[in-house]
CSV table of C-alpha atoms and ligand atoms in Angstrom, one decimal:
chain,number,residue,atom,x,y,z
A,27,MET,CA,-142.9,-135.0,-159.5
A,28,LEU,CA,-145.4,-137.7,-160.3
A,29,ALA,CA,-145.0,-141.2,-158.7
A,30,LYS,CA,-146.5,-144.3,-160.3
A,31,GLU,CA,-148.3,-145.0,-157.0
A,32,ALA,CA,-150.2,-141.7,-157.5
A,33,LEU,CA,-151.8,-143.2,-160.7
A,34,PRO,CA,-154.9,-145.3,-160.4
A,35,GLN,CA,-154.3,-148.9,-159.5
A,36,PRO,CA,-153.6,-151.4,-161.1
A,37,ASN,CA,-150.5,-149.8,-162.6
A,38,PHE,CA,-151.0,-151.2,-166.1
A,39,PHE,CA,-151.9,-149.5,-169.3
A,40,TYR,CA,-154.5,-150.8,-171.6
A,41,GLY,CA,-153.5,-149.8,-175.1
A,42,THR,CA,-156.2,-149.2,-177.7
A,43,ALA,CA,-154.2,-149.2,-181.0
A,44,TRP,CA,-155.2,-151.4,-184.0
A,45,LYS,CA,-158.6,-152.4,-182.7
A,46,GLU,CA,-160.7,-150.5,-185.2
A,47,GLU,CA,-164.4,-151.2,-184.9
A,48,ARG,CA,-163.7,-153.5,-181.9
A,49,THR,CA,-162.1,-150.6,-179.9
A,50,ALA,CA,-165.3,-149.8,-178.0
A,51,ILE,CA,-166.1,-153.3,-176.9
A,52,LEU,CA,-162.5,-154.2,-176.1
A,53,THR,CA,-161.9,-151.1,-174.1
A,54,GLU,CA,-165.2,-151.7,-172.2
A,55,ILE,CA,-164.1,-155.3,-171.4
A,56,ALA,CA,-160.7,-154.0,-170.3
A,57,ILE,CA,-162.3,-151.6,-167.9
A,58,LYS,CA,-164.7,-154.2,-166.6
A,59,THR,CA,-161.7,-156.5,-166.2
A,60,GLY,CA,-160.0,-153.9,-164.0
A,61,PHE,CA,-157.8,-151.7,-166.2
A,62,ARG,CA,-158.0,-148.1,-165.1
A,63,ILE,CA,-155.2,-146.5,-167.2
A,64,ILE,CA,-156.1,-146.2,-170.9
A,65,ASP,CA,-153.8,-145.2,-173.8
A,66,THR,CA,-155.1,-143.8,-177.1
A,67,ALA,CA,-154.1,-141.3,-179.7
A,68,ASN,CA,-155.9,-138.8,-182.0
A,69,GLN,CA,-154.4,-140.7,-184.9
A,70,ARG,CA,-157.2,-142.4,-186.9
A,71,ARG,CA,-154.6,-144.4,-188.9
A,72,HIS,CA,-153.8,-146.6,-185.9
A,73,TYR,CA,-156.4,-145.7,-183.2
A,74,PHE,CA,-160.2,-145.2,-183.1
A,75,GLU,CA,-160.5,-142.7,-180.3
A,76,ILE,CA,-164.2,-142.3,-180.8
A,77,GLY,CA,-164.5,-146.0,-180.0
A,78,VAL,CA,-162.7,-145.4,-176.7
A,79,GLY,CA,-165.2,-142.6,-175.9
A,80,GLN,CA,-168.1,-145.0,-176.7
A,81,ALA,CA,-166.6,-147.5,-174.1
A,82,LEU,CA,-166.3,-144.7,-171.5
A,83,ALA,CA,-169.9,-143.6,-172.0
A,84,ASN,CA,-171.0,-147.3,-171.6
A,85,VAL,CA,-169.0,-147.9,-168.4
A,86,TYR,CA,-170.0,-144.6,-166.9
A,87,GLY,CA,-173.7,-145.3,-167.8
A,88,ALA,CA,-173.5,-148.7,-166.2
A,89,GLY,CA,-172.0,-147.2,-163.0
A,90,ILE,CA,-168.9,-149.3,-163.3
A,91,VAL,CA,-166.5,-146.4,-162.9
A,92,LYS,CA,-166.5,-142.6,-162.8
A,93,ARG,CA,-164.3,-140.3,-164.9
A,94,GLU,CA,-162.1,-139.6,-161.9
A,95,ASP,CA,-161.4,-143.4,-161.4
A,96,LEU,CA,-159.7,-143.5,-164.8
A,97,PHE,CA,-156.4,-142.2,-166.1
A,98,LEU,CA,-156.9,-141.2,-169.8
A,99,GLN,CA,-153.9,-140.6,-172.1
A,100,THR,CA,-154.0,-139.4,-175.7
A,101,LYS,CA,-151.5,-138.0,-178.1
A,102,TYR,CA,-150.8,-135.3,-180.6
A,103,THR,CA,-149.4,-136.8,-183.9
A,104,TYR,CA,-147.5,-134.8,-186.5
A,105,GLN,CA,-149.1,-134.9,-190.0
A,106,ARG,CA,-146.4,-137.3,-191.3
A,107,GLY,CA,-147.7,-140.0,-188.8
A,108,GLN,CA,-151.3,-139.5,-189.9
A,109,ASP,CA,-153.4,-140.5,-192.9
A,110,HIS,CA,-155.9,-138.2,-194.5
A,111,ARG,CA,-158.2,-138.3,-191.5
A,112,LEU,CA,-156.6,-135.4,-189.6
A,113,PRO,CA,-157.8,-134.0,-186.3
A,114,TYR,CA,-156.5,-130.6,-187.2
A,115,ASP,CA,-156.1,-128.1,-190.0
A,116,PRO,CA,-152.7,-129.1,-191.6
A,117,LYS,CA,-152.2,-125.6,-192.9
A,118,ALA,CA,-152.5,-124.2,-189.3
A,119,SER,CA,-149.4,-123.5,-187.2
A,120,LEU,CA,-148.2,-126.4,-185.1
A,121,SER,CA,-149.4,-124.6,-181.9
A,122,THR,CA,-152.9,-124.4,-183.4
A,123,GLN,CA,-152.8,-128.1,-184.5
A,124,VAL,CA,-151.9,-129.1,-181.0
A,125,ALA,CA,-154.9,-127.2,-179.6
A,126,GLN,CA,-157.2,-128.5,-182.3
A,127,SER,CA,-156.1,-132.1,-181.8
A,128,LEU,CA,-156.6,-132.0,-178.0
A,129,LYS,CA,-160.0,-130.2,-178.4
A,130,SER,CA,-161.1,-133.1,-180.7
A,131,SER,CA,-159.8,-135.7,-178.3
A,132,LEU,CA,-161.8,-134.2,-175.5
A,133,GLU,CA,-164.9,-134.4,-177.6
A,134,HIS,CA,-164.1,-138.0,-178.6
A,135,LEU,CA,-163.5,-139.0,-175.0
A,136,HIS,CA,-166.5,-137.0,-173.5
A,137,THR,CA,-164.4,-135.2,-171.0
A,138,ASP,CA,-163.1,-131.6,-170.3
A,139,TYR,CA,-159.7,-132.8,-169.3
A,140,ILE,CA,-157.4,-135.7,-170.0
A,141,ASP,CA,-154.7,-137.0,-167.6
A,142,SER,CA,-151.8,-137.2,-170.0
A,143,PHE,CA,-151.1,-135.6,-173.3
A,144,VAL,CA,-148.2,-137.1,-175.2
A,145,LEU,CA,-146.2,-135.9,-178.2
A,146,HIS,CA,-146.5,-139.1,-180.3
A,147,GLY,CA,-143.0,-138.8,-181.7
A,148,PRO,CA,-140.5,-136.0,-182.4
A,149,ALA,CA,-140.3,-134.4,-185.9
A,150,SER,CA,-136.9,-135.9,-186.6
A,151,GLY,CA,-135.4,-139.3,-185.7
A,152,TYR,CA,-132.1,-137.5,-185.1
A,153,GLY,CA,-132.7,-135.0,-182.4
A,154,TRP,CA,-135.1,-132.5,-180.8
A,155,THR,CA,-136.0,-129.7,-183.2
A,156,ASP,CA,-137.6,-126.3,-183.1
A,157,ALA,CA,-140.8,-127.8,-184.3
A,158,ASP,CA,-140.8,-130.1,-181.3
A,159,SER,CA,-140.2,-127.1,-179.0
A,160,GLU,CA,-143.1,-125.3,-180.5
A,161,VAL,CA,-145.3,-128.3,-180.0
A,162,TRP,CA,-144.1,-128.7,-176.4
A,163,GLU,CA,-144.8,-125.1,-175.6
A,164,ALA,CA,-148.4,-125.5,-177.0
A,165,MET,CA,-148.8,-128.7,-175.0
A,166,LYS,CA,-147.8,-126.8,-171.9
A,167,LYS,CA,-150.4,-124.1,-172.6
A,168,GLU,CA,-153.0,-126.9,-172.8
A,169,ARG,CA,-151.8,-128.2,-169.4
A,170,ASP,CA,-151.8,-124.7,-167.9
A,171,ALA,CA,-155.4,-124.2,-169.1
A,172,GLY,CA,-156.4,-127.4,-167.3
A,173,ARG,CA,-157.2,-129.5,-170.3
A,174,THR,CA,-154.5,-132.1,-169.4
A,175,ARG,CA,-152.9,-132.9,-166.1
A,176,PHE,CA,-149.6,-134.1,-167.3
A,177,LEU,CA,-147.4,-134.1,-170.4
A,178,GLY,CA,-145.3,-136.8,-172.1
A,179,VAL,CA,-143.2,-137.7,-175.1
A,180,SER,CA,-143.1,-140.9,-177.0
A,181,ASN,CA,-140.7,-142.7,-179.4
A,182,VAL,CA,-137.7,-140.8,-178.1
A,183,SER,CA,-134.0,-141.6,-177.9
A,184,LEU,CA,-131.6,-140.6,-175.2
A,185,GLU,CA,-130.3,-137.9,-177.6
A,186,HIS,CA,-133.8,-136.5,-178.0
A,187,LEU,CA,-134.3,-136.3,-174.3
A,188,GLU,CA,-130.9,-134.8,-173.6
A,189,GLN,CA,-131.5,-132.1,-176.2
A,190,MET,CA,-135.0,-131.5,-175.0
A,191,ILE,CA,-134.0,-130.8,-171.5
A,192,SER,CA,-131.1,-128.6,-172.6
A,193,VAL,CA,-133.7,-126.2,-174.3
A,194,GLN,CA,-136.9,-126.8,-172.3
A,195,LYS,CA,-137.3,-125.7,-168.7
A,196,GLU,CA,-139.9,-128.4,-168.1
A,197,ILE,CA,-139.2,-132.1,-168.6
A,198,PRO,CA,-142.0,-134.6,-169.4
A,199,ALA,CA,-143.8,-136.6,-166.7
A,200,PHE,CA,-143.9,-139.6,-169.0
A,201,VAL,CA,-141.8,-141.2,-171.7
A,202,GLN,CA,-143.5,-143.9,-173.8
A,203,ASN,CA,-141.2,-146.1,-175.8
A,204,ARG,CA,-141.1,-149.5,-177.6
A,205,CYS,CA,-139.0,-151.7,-175.5
A,206,TYR,CA,-136.7,-154.1,-177.3
A,207,ALA,CA,-134.8,-156.7,-175.2
A,208,GLN,CA,-132.1,-156.6,-177.9
A,209,LEU,CA,-131.5,-153.0,-176.9
A,210,GLY,CA,-131.2,-153.8,-173.2
A,211,TRP,CA,-134.9,-153.1,-172.8
A,212,ASP,CA,-134.2,-149.4,-173.7
A,213,ARG,CA,-131.7,-149.3,-170.8
A,214,GLU,CA,-130.3,-145.8,-171.5
A,215,VAL,CA,-133.7,-144.1,-171.8
A,216,ARG,CA,-134.9,-145.9,-168.7
A,217,ALA,CA,-131.9,-144.8,-166.7
A,218,PHE,CA,-132.5,-141.2,-167.9
A,219,CYS,CA,-136.1,-141.5,-166.8
A,220,GLN,CA,-135.1,-142.8,-163.4
A,221,LYS,CA,-132.6,-140.0,-162.9
A,222,HIS,CA,-135.2,-137.3,-163.8
A,223,ASN,CA,-138.2,-138.9,-162.1
A,224,ILE,CA,-140.0,-139.5,-165.3
A,225,ILE,CA,-142.4,-142.5,-165.5
A,226,TYR,CA,-141.3,-144.9,-168.3
A,227,GLN,CA,-144.2,-146.5,-170.2
A,228,GLY,CA,-143.0,-149.6,-172.1
A,229,PHE,CA,-145.0,-150.8,-175.1
A,230,SER,CA,-144.7,-153.8,-177.5
A,231,LEU,CA,-143.2,-155.7,-174.6
A,232,LEU,CA,-144.4,-158.9,-176.1
A,233,THR,CA,-144.5,-158.3,-179.8
A,234,ALA,CA,-141.0,-156.7,-179.8
A,235,ASN,CA,-139.5,-159.6,-177.8
A,236,VAL,CA,-140.6,-162.9,-179.3
A,237,GLY,CA,-137.1,-164.3,-178.7
A,238,VAL,CA,-137.4,-163.6,-175.0
A,239,LEU,CA,-140.9,-165.3,-174.9
A,240,ARG,CA,-139.3,-168.4,-176.4
A,241,HIS,CA,-136.2,-168.4,-174.2
A,242,PRO,CA,-135.7,-171.5,-172.1
A,243,PHE,CA,-134.8,-169.4,-169.0
A,244,VAL,CA,-138.2,-167.6,-169.3
A,245,HIS,CA,-140.0,-170.9,-169.8
A,246,LYS,CA,-138.3,-172.4,-166.8
A,247,LEU,CA,-139.4,-169.4,-164.7
A,248,ALA,CA,-143.0,-169.6,-166.1
A,249,THR,CA,-143.2,-173.3,-165.1
A,250,GLN,CA,-141.7,-172.6,-161.6
A,251,PHE,CA,-144.3,-169.8,-160.9
A,252,ASN,CA,-147.1,-171.5,-162.8
A,253,VAL,CA,-147.6,-168.5,-165.1
A,254,THR,CA,-147.1,-167.9,-168.8
A,255,PRO,CA,-144.0,-166.5,-170.4
A,256,MET,CA,-146.0,-163.3,-171.2
A,257,GLN,CA,-146.8,-162.8,-167.5
A,258,ILE,CA,-143.1,-163.2,-166.7
A,259,VAL,CA,-142.2,-160.4,-169.2
A,260,PHE,CA,-144.9,-158.1,-167.8
A,261,SER,CA,-143.8,-158.9,-164.2
A,262,PHE,CA,-140.2,-158.2,-165.2
A,263,ALA,CA,-141.2,-154.9,-166.8
A,264,ARG,CA,-142.8,-153.7,-163.6
A,265,GLU,CA,-139.9,-154.9,-161.4
A,266,VAL,CA,-137.4,-152.8,-163.5
A,267,GLY,CA,-139.6,-149.8,-162.9
A,268,MET,CA,-141.7,-149.6,-166.1
A,269,LEU,CA,-145.3,-148.8,-166.3
A,270,PRO,CA,-146.2,-151.7,-168.6
A,271,MET,CA,-148.7,-151.5,-171.5
A,272,THR,CA,-150.6,-154.3,-173.1
A,273,GLY,CA,-152.4,-154.3,-176.4
A,274,THR,CA,-154.3,-157.5,-176.0
A,275,SER,CA,-157.7,-158.1,-177.7
A,276,ASP,CA,-158.4,-161.2,-175.6
A,277,ALA,CA,-160.5,-161.1,-172.4
A,278,GLU,CA,-158.5,-164.0,-170.8
A,279,HIS,CA,-155.2,-162.3,-171.6
A,280,MET,CA,-156.4,-159.1,-170.0
A,281,LYS,CA,-156.9,-161.0,-166.8
A,282,GLN,CA,-153.6,-162.7,-167.1
A,283,ASP,CA,-151.8,-159.4,-167.8
A,284,LEU,CA,-153.2,-157.8,-164.7
A,285,GLU,CA,-152.5,-161.0,-162.6
A,286,SER,CA,-148.8,-160.6,-163.6
A,287,LEU,CA,-148.6,-157.6,-161.2
A,288,LYS,CA,-149.0,-160.0,-158.3
A,289,LEU,CA,-146.0,-162.0,-159.2
A,290,THR,CA,-142.7,-161.1,-157.6
A,291,LEU,CA,-139.7,-162.5,-159.5
A,292,PRO,CA,-136.4,-163.2,-157.6
A,293,LYS,CA,-133.9,-160.3,-158.1
A,294,ASP,CA,-131.4,-162.6,-159.9
A,295,ALA,CA,-134.1,-163.6,-162.3
A,296,VAL,CA,-134.8,-160.0,-163.1
A,297,LEU,CA,-131.1,-159.3,-163.8
A,298,THR,CA,-130.9,-162.4,-166.0
A,299,ILE,CA,-133.9,-161.3,-168.1
A,300,GLU,CA,-132.5,-157.8,-168.3
A,301,SER,CA,-129.4,-159.2,-169.9
A,302,LEU,CA,-131.0,-162.0,-172.0
A,303,ALA,CA,-130.7,-160.2,-175.3
A,304,GLY,CA,-129.0,-157.0,-174.7
B,402,NAP,N1,-146.4,-144.5,-178.9
B,402,NAP,C1,-146.4,-145.3,-179.9
B,402,NAP,O1,-145.9,-145.0,-181.0
B,402,NAP,C2,-147.1,-146.7,-179.8
B,402,NAP,C3,-146.8,-147.6,-180.7
B,402,NAP,C4,-147.3,-148.9,-180.6
B,402,NAP,C5,-148.2,-149.2,-179.5
B,402,NAP,N2,-148.4,-148.2,-178.6
B,402,NAP,C6,-149.4,-148.4,-177.4
B,402,NAP,O2,-149.0,-149.6,-176.8
B,402,NAP,C7,-150.1,-150.5,-176.8
B,402,NAP,C8,-149.6,-151.9,-176.7
B,402,NAP,O3,-148.8,-152.2,-177.9
B,402,NAP,P1,-148.7,-153.6,-178.5
B,402,NAP,O4,-150.0,-154.0,-179.0
B,402,NAP,O5,-147.6,-153.6,-179.4
B,402,NAP,O6,-148.3,-154.4,-177.2
B,402,NAP,P2,-148.2,-155.9,-176.8
B,402,NAP,O7,-149.1,-156.1,-175.7
B,402,NAP,O8,-146.7,-156.3,-176.8
B,402,NAP,O9,-148.8,-156.7,-178.1
B,402,NAP,C9,-150.0,-157.2,-178.2
B,402,NAP,C10,-149.9,-158.7,-178.6
B,402,NAP,O10,-149.6,-159.4,-177.4
B,402,NAP,C11,-150.5,-160.4,-177.2
B,402,NAP,N3,-150.8,-160.6,-175.8
B,402,NAP,C12,-151.0,-159.7,-174.8
B,402,NAP,N4,-151.2,-160.3,-173.6
B,402,NAP,C13,-151.0,-161.6,-173.8
B,402,NAP,C14,-151.1,-162.7,-173.0
B,402,NAP,N5,-151.3,-162.6,-171.6
B,402,NAP,N6,-150.9,-163.9,-173.5
B,402,NAP,C15,-150.6,-164.1,-174.8
B,402,NAP,N7,-150.6,-163.0,-175.7
B,402,NAP,C16,-150.8,-161.8,-175.2
B,402,NAP,C17,-151.8,-160.0,-178.0
B,402,NAP,O11,-152.5,-161.1,-178.4
B,402,NAP,P3,-154.0,-161.3,-178.0
B,402,NAP,O12,-154.7,-160.1,-178.6
B,402,NAP,O13,-154.4,-162.6,-178.6
B,402,NAP,O14,-154.0,-161.3,-176.5
B,402,NAP,C18,-151.2,-159.2,-179.1
B,402,NAP,O15,-150.9,-160.0,-180.2
B,402,NAP,C19,-150.9,-150.1,-178.0
B,402,NAP,O16,-152.2,-150.5,-178.0
B,402,NAP,C20,-150.8,-148.6,-177.9
B,402,NAP,O17,-151.7,-148.1,-177.0
B,402,NAP,C21,-147.9,-146.9,-178.7
């Protein structure tokens, strides 16, 4: 069982999606600002993993951090989630694709192991399939060979998770999901994770919840604590047990996002936010 406290502090993910040629500089700034947990994917369509690797080379070279100070997470993405820039042979078996994808990630990130390897999304939106089981078995082999420490799944429903654990002996260490307040901040999946000691990584906490950021209750709290509505949302996410993720491209927002971890919201405020739109 992996506890959030066992991960590097601060417990906040810096997400590297959609940064293209700014990936390297922004990831470098994020690490200099204090982020130690980095999310990427070997999916060139949305991520520039080589840029993350450039940032790592720079911060190691400057003596800011060492590899072991960081928690690096990347993903295997099915072909349908990719464009033409594939990190594997699409004609190869899924097991081979998983191995090729991770091998290429290790090269991009200049390391011989990553901390977390995530299935970017199941093959079907309607349930856990045999293809997913083949991929999961291949991911376990990578973990057993020492190329990743932990495994995770992303973009999953409660149904996916229930079906997964009915056919797999091993459950993931992480679930990474988009978190909509309108869906009770993914309440059912979070409850499943809590029950099975899975760490829940919440993404798009801001972009998926514009209504919450504008809500008078959140504004009142922000004024009371002299913080921004975005900081209230990140603080809330931590207090309900999530490992929050930010995708900011702004150095000042990076600082604010980390600062939000210091804020402790009253329990009744947490409950109110949890029920704001769900
Ligand atoms: N597994 C998946 O399928 C999946 C899908 C999507 C994302 N992700 C991961 O999750 C990460 C985060 O996703 P996201 O970009 O949707 O998250 P997000 O943090 O909700 O959205 C980023 C947006 O929030 C703004 N922001 C962040 N901090 C702010 C602050 N303190 N004040 C004001 N604005 C702030 C950013 O603007 P500024 O740039 O101006 O700060 C940016 O427009 C991604 O980078 C990726 O690693 C995973």
